[in-house]
XYZ file of C-alpha atoms in Angstrom:
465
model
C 23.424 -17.676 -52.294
C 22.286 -14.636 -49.815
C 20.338 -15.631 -46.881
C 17.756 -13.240 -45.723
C 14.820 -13.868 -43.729
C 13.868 -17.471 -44.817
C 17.198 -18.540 -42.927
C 16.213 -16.488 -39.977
C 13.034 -18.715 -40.290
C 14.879 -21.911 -40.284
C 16.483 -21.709 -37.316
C 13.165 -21.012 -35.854
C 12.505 -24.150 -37.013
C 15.378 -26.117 -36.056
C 15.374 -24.796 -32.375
C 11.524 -25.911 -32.205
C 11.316 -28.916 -33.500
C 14.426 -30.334 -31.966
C 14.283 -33.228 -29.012
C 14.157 -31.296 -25.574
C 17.864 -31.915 -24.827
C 18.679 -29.677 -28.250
C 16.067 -27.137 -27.536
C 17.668 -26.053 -24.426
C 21.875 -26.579 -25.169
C 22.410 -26.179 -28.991
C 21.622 -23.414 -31.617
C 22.191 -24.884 -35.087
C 22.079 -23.614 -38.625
C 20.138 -24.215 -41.739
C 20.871 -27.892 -43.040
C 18.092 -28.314 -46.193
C 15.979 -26.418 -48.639
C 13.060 -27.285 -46.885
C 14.276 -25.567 -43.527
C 14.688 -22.410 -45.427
C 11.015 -22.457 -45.994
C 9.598 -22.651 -42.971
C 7.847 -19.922 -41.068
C 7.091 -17.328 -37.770
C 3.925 -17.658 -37.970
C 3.253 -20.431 -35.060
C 5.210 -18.030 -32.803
C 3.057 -15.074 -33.950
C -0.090 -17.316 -33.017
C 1.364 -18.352 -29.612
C 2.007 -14.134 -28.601
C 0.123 -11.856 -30.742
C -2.737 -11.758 -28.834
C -0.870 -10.252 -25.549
C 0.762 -7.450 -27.671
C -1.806 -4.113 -27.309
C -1.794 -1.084 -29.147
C -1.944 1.478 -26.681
C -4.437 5.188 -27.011
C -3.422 7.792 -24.465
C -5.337 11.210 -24.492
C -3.856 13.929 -22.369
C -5.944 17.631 -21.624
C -2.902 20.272 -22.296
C -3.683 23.651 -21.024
C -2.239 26.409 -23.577
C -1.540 29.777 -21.939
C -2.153 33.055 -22.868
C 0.479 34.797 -24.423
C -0.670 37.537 -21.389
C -0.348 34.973 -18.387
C 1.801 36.489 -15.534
C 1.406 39.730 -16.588
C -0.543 41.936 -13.674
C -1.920 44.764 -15.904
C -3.060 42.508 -18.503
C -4.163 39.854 -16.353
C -6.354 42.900 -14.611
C -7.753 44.135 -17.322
C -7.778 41.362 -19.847
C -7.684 38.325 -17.951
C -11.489 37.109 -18.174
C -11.687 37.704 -21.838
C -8.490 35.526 -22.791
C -8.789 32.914 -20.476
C -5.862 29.768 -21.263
C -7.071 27.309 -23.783
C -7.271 23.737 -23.474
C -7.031 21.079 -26.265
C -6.918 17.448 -26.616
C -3.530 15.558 -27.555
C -3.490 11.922 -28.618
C -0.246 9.687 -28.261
C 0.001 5.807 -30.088
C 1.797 3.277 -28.405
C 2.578 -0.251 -27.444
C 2.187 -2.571 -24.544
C 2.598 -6.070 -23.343
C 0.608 -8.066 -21.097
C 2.466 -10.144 -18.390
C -0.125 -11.116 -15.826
C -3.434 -13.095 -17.142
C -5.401 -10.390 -14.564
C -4.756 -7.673 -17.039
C -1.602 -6.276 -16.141
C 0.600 -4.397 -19.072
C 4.029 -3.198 -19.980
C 4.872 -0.301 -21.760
C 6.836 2.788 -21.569
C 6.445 5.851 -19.611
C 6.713 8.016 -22.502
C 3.725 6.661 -24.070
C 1.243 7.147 -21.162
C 3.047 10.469 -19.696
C 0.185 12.730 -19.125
C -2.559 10.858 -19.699
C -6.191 11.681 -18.529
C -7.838 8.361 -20.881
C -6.049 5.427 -21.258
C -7.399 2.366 -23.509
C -5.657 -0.542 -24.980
C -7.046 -2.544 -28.268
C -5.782 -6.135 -28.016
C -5.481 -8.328 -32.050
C -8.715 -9.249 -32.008
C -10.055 -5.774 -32.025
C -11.367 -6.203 -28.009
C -10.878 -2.674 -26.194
C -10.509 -1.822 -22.223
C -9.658 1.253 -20.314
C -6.176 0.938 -18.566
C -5.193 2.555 -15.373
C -1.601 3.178 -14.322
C -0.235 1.354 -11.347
C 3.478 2.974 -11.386
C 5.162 4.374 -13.908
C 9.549 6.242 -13.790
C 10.437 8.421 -16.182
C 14.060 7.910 -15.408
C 13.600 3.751 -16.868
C 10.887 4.932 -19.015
C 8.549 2.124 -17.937
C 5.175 1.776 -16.882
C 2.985 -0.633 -15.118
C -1.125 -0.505 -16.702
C -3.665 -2.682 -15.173
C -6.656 -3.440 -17.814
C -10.679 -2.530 -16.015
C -11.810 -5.823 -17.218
C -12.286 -9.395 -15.790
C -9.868 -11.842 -17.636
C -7.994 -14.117 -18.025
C -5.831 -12.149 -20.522
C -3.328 -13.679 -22.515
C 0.277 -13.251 -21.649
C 3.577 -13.132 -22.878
C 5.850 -14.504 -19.969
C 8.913 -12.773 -18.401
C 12.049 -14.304 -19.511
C 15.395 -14.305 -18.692
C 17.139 -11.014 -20.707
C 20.671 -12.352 -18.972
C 20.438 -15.763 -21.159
C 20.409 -13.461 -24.196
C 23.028 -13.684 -26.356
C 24.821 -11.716 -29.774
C 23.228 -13.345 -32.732
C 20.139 -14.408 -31.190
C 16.781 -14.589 -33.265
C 14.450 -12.024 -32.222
C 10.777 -10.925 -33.166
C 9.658 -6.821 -32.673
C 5.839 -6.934 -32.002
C 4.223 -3.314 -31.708
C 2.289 -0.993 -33.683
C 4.192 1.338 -35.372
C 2.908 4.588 -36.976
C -0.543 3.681 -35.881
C -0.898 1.438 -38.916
C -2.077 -1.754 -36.334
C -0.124 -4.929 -35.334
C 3.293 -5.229 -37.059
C 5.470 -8.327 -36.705
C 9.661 -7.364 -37.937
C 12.129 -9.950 -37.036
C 15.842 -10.048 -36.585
C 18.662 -10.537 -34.739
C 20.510 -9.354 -30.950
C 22.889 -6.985 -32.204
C 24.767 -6.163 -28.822
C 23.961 -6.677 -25.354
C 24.664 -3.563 -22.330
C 24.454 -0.435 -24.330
C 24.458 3.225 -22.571
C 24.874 6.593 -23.872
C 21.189 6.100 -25.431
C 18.524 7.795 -23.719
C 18.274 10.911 -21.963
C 17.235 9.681 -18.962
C 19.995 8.197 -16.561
C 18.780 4.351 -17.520
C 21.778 2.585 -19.471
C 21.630 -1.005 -20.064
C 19.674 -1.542 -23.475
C 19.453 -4.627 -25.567
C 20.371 -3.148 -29.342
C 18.586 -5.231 -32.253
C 18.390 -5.056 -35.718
C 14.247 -5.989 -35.995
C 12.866 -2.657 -37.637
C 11.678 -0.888 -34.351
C 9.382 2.828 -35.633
C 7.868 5.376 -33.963
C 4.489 3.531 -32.647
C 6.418 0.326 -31.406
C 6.990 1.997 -27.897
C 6.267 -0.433 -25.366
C 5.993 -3.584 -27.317
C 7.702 -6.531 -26.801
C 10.642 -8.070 -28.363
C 10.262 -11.322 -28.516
C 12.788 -14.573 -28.637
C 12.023 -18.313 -30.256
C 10.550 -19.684 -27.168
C 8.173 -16.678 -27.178
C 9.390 -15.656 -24.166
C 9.657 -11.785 -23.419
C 13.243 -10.666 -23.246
C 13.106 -7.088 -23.447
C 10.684 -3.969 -23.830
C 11.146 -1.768 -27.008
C 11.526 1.971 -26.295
C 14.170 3.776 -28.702
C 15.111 3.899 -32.478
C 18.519 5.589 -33.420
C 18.225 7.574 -36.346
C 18.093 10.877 -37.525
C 15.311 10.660 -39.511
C 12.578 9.248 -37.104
C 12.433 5.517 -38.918
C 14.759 2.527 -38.498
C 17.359 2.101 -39.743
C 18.068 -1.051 -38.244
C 19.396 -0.382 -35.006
C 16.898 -0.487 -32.258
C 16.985 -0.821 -28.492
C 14.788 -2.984 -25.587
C 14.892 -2.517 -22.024
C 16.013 -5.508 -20.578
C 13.576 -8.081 -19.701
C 15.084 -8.777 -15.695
C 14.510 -4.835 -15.261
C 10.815 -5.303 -16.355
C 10.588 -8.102 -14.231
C 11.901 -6.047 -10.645
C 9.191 -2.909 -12.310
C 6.467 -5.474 -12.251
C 7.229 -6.819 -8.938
C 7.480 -3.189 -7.888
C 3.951 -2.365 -8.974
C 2.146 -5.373 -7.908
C 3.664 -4.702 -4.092
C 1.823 -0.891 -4.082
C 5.162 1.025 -4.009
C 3.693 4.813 -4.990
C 7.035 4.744 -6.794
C 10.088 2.630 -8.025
C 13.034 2.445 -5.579
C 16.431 2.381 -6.802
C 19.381 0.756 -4.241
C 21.678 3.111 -2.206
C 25.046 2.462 -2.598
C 26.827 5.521 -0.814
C 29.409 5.691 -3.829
C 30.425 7.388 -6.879
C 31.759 5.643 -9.877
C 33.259 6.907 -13.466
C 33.934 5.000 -16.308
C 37.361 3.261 -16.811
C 39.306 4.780 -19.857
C 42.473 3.361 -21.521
C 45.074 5.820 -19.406
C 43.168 4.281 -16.186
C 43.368 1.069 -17.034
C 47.217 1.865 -17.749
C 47.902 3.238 -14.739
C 45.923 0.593 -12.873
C 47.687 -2.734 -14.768
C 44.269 -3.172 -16.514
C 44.541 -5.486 -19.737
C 41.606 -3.457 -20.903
C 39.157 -0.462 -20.268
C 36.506 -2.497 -18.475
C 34.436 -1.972 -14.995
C 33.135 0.921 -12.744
C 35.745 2.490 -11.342
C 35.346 4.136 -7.505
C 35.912 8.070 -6.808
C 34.281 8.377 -3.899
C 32.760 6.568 -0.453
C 30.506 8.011 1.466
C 31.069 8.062 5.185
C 28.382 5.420 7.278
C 27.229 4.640 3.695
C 26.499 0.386 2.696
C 29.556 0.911 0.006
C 31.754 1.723 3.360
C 30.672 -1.063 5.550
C 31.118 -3.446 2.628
C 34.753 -2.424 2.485
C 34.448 -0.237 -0.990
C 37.404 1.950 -0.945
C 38.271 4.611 -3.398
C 40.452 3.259 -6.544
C 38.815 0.047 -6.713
C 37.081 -1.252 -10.001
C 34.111 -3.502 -9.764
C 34.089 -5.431 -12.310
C 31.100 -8.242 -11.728
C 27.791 -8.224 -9.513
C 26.980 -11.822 -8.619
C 28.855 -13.226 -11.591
C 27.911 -11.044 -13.963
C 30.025 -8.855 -15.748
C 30.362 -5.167 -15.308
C 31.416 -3.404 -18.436
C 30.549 0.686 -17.324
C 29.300 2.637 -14.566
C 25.593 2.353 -16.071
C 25.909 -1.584 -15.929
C 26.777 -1.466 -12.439
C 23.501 0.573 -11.446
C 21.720 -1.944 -13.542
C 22.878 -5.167 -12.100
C 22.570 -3.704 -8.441
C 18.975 -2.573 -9.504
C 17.911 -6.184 -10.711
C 19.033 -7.678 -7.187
C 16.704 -5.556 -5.483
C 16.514 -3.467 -2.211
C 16.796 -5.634 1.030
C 19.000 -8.227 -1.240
C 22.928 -8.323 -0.649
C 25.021 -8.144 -3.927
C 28.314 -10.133 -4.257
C 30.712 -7.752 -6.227
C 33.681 -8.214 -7.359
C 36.062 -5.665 -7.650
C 40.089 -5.681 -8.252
C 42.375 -3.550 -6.324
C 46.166 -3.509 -7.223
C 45.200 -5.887 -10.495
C 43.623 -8.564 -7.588
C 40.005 -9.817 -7.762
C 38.173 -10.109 -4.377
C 34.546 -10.353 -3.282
C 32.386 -8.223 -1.042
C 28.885 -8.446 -0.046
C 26.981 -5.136 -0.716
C 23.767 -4.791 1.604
C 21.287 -2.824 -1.204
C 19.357 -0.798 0.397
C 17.069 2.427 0.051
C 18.336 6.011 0.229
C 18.214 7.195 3.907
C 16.299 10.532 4.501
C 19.068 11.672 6.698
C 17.711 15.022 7.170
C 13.827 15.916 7.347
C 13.358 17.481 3.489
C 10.556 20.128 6.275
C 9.251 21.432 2.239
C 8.704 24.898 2.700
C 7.206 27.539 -0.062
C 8.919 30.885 0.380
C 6.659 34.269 0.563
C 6.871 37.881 0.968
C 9.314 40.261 -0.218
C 12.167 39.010 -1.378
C 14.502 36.889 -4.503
C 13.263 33.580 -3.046
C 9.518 34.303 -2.925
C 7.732 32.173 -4.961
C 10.420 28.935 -4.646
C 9.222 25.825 -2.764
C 12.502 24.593 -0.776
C 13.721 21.831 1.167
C 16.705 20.010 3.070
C 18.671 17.977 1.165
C 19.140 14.151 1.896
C 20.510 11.356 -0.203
C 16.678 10.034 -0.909
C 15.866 13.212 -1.978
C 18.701 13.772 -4.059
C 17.843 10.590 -5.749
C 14.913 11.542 -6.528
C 15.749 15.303 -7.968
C 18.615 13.146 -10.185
C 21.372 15.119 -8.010
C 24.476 13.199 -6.382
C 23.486 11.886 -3.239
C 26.548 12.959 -1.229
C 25.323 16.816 -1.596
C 23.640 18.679 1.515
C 22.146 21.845 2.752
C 18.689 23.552 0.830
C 17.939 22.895 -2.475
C 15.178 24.177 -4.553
C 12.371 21.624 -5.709
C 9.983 23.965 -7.364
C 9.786 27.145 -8.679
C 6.179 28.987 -9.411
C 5.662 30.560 -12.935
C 5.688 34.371 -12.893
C 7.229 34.572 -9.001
C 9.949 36.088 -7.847
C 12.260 33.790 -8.022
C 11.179 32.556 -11.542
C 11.992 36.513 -12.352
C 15.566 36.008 -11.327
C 16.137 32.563 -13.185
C 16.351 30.760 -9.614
C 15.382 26.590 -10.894
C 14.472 23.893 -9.241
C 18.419 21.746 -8.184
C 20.087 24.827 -7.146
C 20.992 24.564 -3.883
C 21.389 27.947 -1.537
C 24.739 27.980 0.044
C 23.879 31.520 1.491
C 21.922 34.588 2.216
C 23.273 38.153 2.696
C 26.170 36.682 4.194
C 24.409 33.946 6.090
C 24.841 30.664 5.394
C 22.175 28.411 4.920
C 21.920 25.281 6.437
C 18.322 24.048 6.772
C 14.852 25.746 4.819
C 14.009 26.743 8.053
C 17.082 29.473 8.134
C 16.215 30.419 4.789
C 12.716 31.306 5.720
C 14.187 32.995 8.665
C 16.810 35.096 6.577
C 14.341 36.136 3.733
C 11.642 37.202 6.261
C 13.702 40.363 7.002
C 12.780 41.900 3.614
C 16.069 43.170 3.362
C 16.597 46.548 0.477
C 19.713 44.554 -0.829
C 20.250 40.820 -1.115
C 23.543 39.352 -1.489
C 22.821 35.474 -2.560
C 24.739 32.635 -3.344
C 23.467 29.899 -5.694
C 25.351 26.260 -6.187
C 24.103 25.251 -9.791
C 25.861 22.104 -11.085
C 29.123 22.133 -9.304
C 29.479 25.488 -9.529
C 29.069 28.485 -7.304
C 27.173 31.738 -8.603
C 27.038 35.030 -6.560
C 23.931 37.086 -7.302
C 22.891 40.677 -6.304
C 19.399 42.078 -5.872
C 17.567 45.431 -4.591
């Protein structure tokens, strides 16, 4: 006999109508007929409500194919102005506090002039946004209505386990509502996204385009993790699915409801890499596990905890630490102004230290400076580097001296491919330590410019007249 979803359905059952004491310590299996017939439906009751569809409108400006052109521009410019046209993006949310506050994912609401979300029972509000991060591709909405709303509360994504019954609420291809159930198919994937988030919860509940931001959902209708990516090449499911971790959602929301203008990630003042089988061979490893350490950085919170290079951590606070990308997650749960206990072996020996989490220190002013005039750099908005500011352009936090934030379309410097992360090492022989040099250097409007560029690690010599 092949069990599909009616067993699924059954263990619903089992687990809710147990006594207390089985509810929260045992997970059993189908034992009768009639447990095979039983049904989601109470638990779709209990949370459908607090699943939205999400409607974002954006205004996207299309530019004429003569933009940045002078003549043109001169001559032409008032009679083929840019074009502007609506664009219209379907989503999903979750609502987690009965004042109206919802879950979803950045990508959804990226852009957005007009946000609205239609609830099940075909009710409709405008939505602002209260914080959003493209790098964890979340977002915080807050609903322009009175409530109470109903909610869907924040669970625990850490008491999640392989095998776990699981129910995908969203609305995919704009069709409305859509209930899919399944399983937890593995726990702490990375390597999925392009952003530099890598801790997702993989299922097997069909997850389509549409079911951004909506909630996955386990048998005590708790939230345990927000849907955000399908993995197939086609654009549909194919049954494997991923959720952002419901603890991660919870330290977002927290986030949002304290006013923070944007989401804070710990400091750590370290590098890590992953640990591959010849590592874990040379470092009496039984297996490739953990985060190993390449580099401290001097005065750093990874230095006064006693982090030394060569070390593995392998737990934070108990919990295990399978890659580099767990490691920023766990440390990113615990929160800034929160010490970490993390465990790390050195010479094949476990031992604890307490890591103070705190934010990236501004340790130079960034003094933001737009370059003018006549020269390569006109055009570029600069600044000094720092490790906050490097955190925030997605650059390693142990790099320093001027690095570009912005470049203008049609400038100078867009004209000689400068982009914004390349950092200016020096200027006609100069070397460039602060934007304020830069400025300095440039303002000589020099016949021949001799530049050096640091893009990614490596070093590129330029030459302009």
């Amino acid at each position: 006999m092949i069990l599909g979803h009616r067993v699924f359905a059954a263990l619903v059952f089992a687990v809710a109508m147990s006594t207390p004491a089985m509810a929260q310590d045992a997970k059993t299996v189908p034992q009768s007929r009639a447990e095979m017939q039983l049904s989601f439906a109470p638990l779709v009751k209990q949370t459908a409500n607090a699943v939205v569809n999400v409607y974002a409108e954006r205004v996207v400006e299309r530019r004429s194919i003569f933009a940045g052109d002078p003549f043109f521009e001169e001559f032409f410019g008032q009679r083929m102005p840019n074009r502007t046209e609506k664009q219209s993006s379907l989503g999903s949310g979750v609502i987690v506090g009965r004042d109206g506050l919802v879950v979803t994912n950045n990508h959804v609401v990226e852009g957005a002039n007009d946000i609205k979300v239609a609830l099940a029972d075909g009710r409709e509000y405008p939505c602002k946004i209260m914080l959003k991060d493209d790098r964890l591709d979340l977002a915080v909405m807050k609903i322009e209505a009175d409530g109470p709303f109903d909610i869907i509360p924040i669970g625990d994504s850490d008491a999640v386990e392989v095998g776990d019954l699981v129910l995908a609420m969203g609305n995919p291809f704009g069709v409305g509502q859509t209930v899919t159930s399944g399983i937890v198919s593995a726990l702490a994937r990375n390597q999925i996204s392009n952003g530099d988030f890598g801790f997702f919860i993989q299922t097997d509940a069909a997850i389509n385009p549409g079911n951004s931001g909506g909630g996955l959902i386990n048998m005590k209708g708790e939230l345990i993790g927000i849907n955000t990516a399908i993995f197939s090449r086609g654009g549909g499911s194919n049954g494997v699915g991923f959720a952002i971790p419901a603890n991660l959602v919870k330290v977002f929301v927290a986030s949002a409801q304290g006013g923070g203008g944007s989401f804070i990630r710990p400091f750590v003042g370290a590098t890590f890499e992953p640990v591959t089988s010849d590592v874990a061979d040379a470092l009496g490893l039984d297996r490739a596990r953990g985060a190993l350490v390449t580099a401290v950085q001097s005065g750093g919170p990874a230095e006064s905890a006693g982090m030394r290079p060569g070390q593995v951590v392998v737990a934070v606070n108990g919990m295990a630490v399978e890659h580099p990308d767990a490691l920023g997650y766990r440390l990113t749960t615990v929160g800034i102004g929160h010490e970490a206990r993390v465990t790390v072996l050195e010479d094949g020996k476990p031992q604890d230290i307490a890591l103070k989490l705190e934010q990236a220190p501004e340790t130079a002013p960034r003094d933001e400076r737009l370059i003018e005039g006549r020269n390569p750099f006109a055009g570029a908005v600069v600044a000094n580097l720092s490790p906050r500011l490097a955190d925030e352009l997605r650059m390693p936090t142990s790099l320093q001296g001027v690095v570009v934030t912005e470049v203008n379309r049609g400038s100078p410097a867009a004209r000689i491919g400068l982009a914004p992360k390349d950092i200016v090492r020096s200027v006609n022989g100069t070397a460039i330590d602060s934007s304020k040099t830069l400025e300095s250097v440039v303002a000589d409007e020099a016949s021949f410019w001799r530049v050096e560029i640091e893009r990614g690690g490596q070093l590129i010599r330029q030459f302009f007249r």
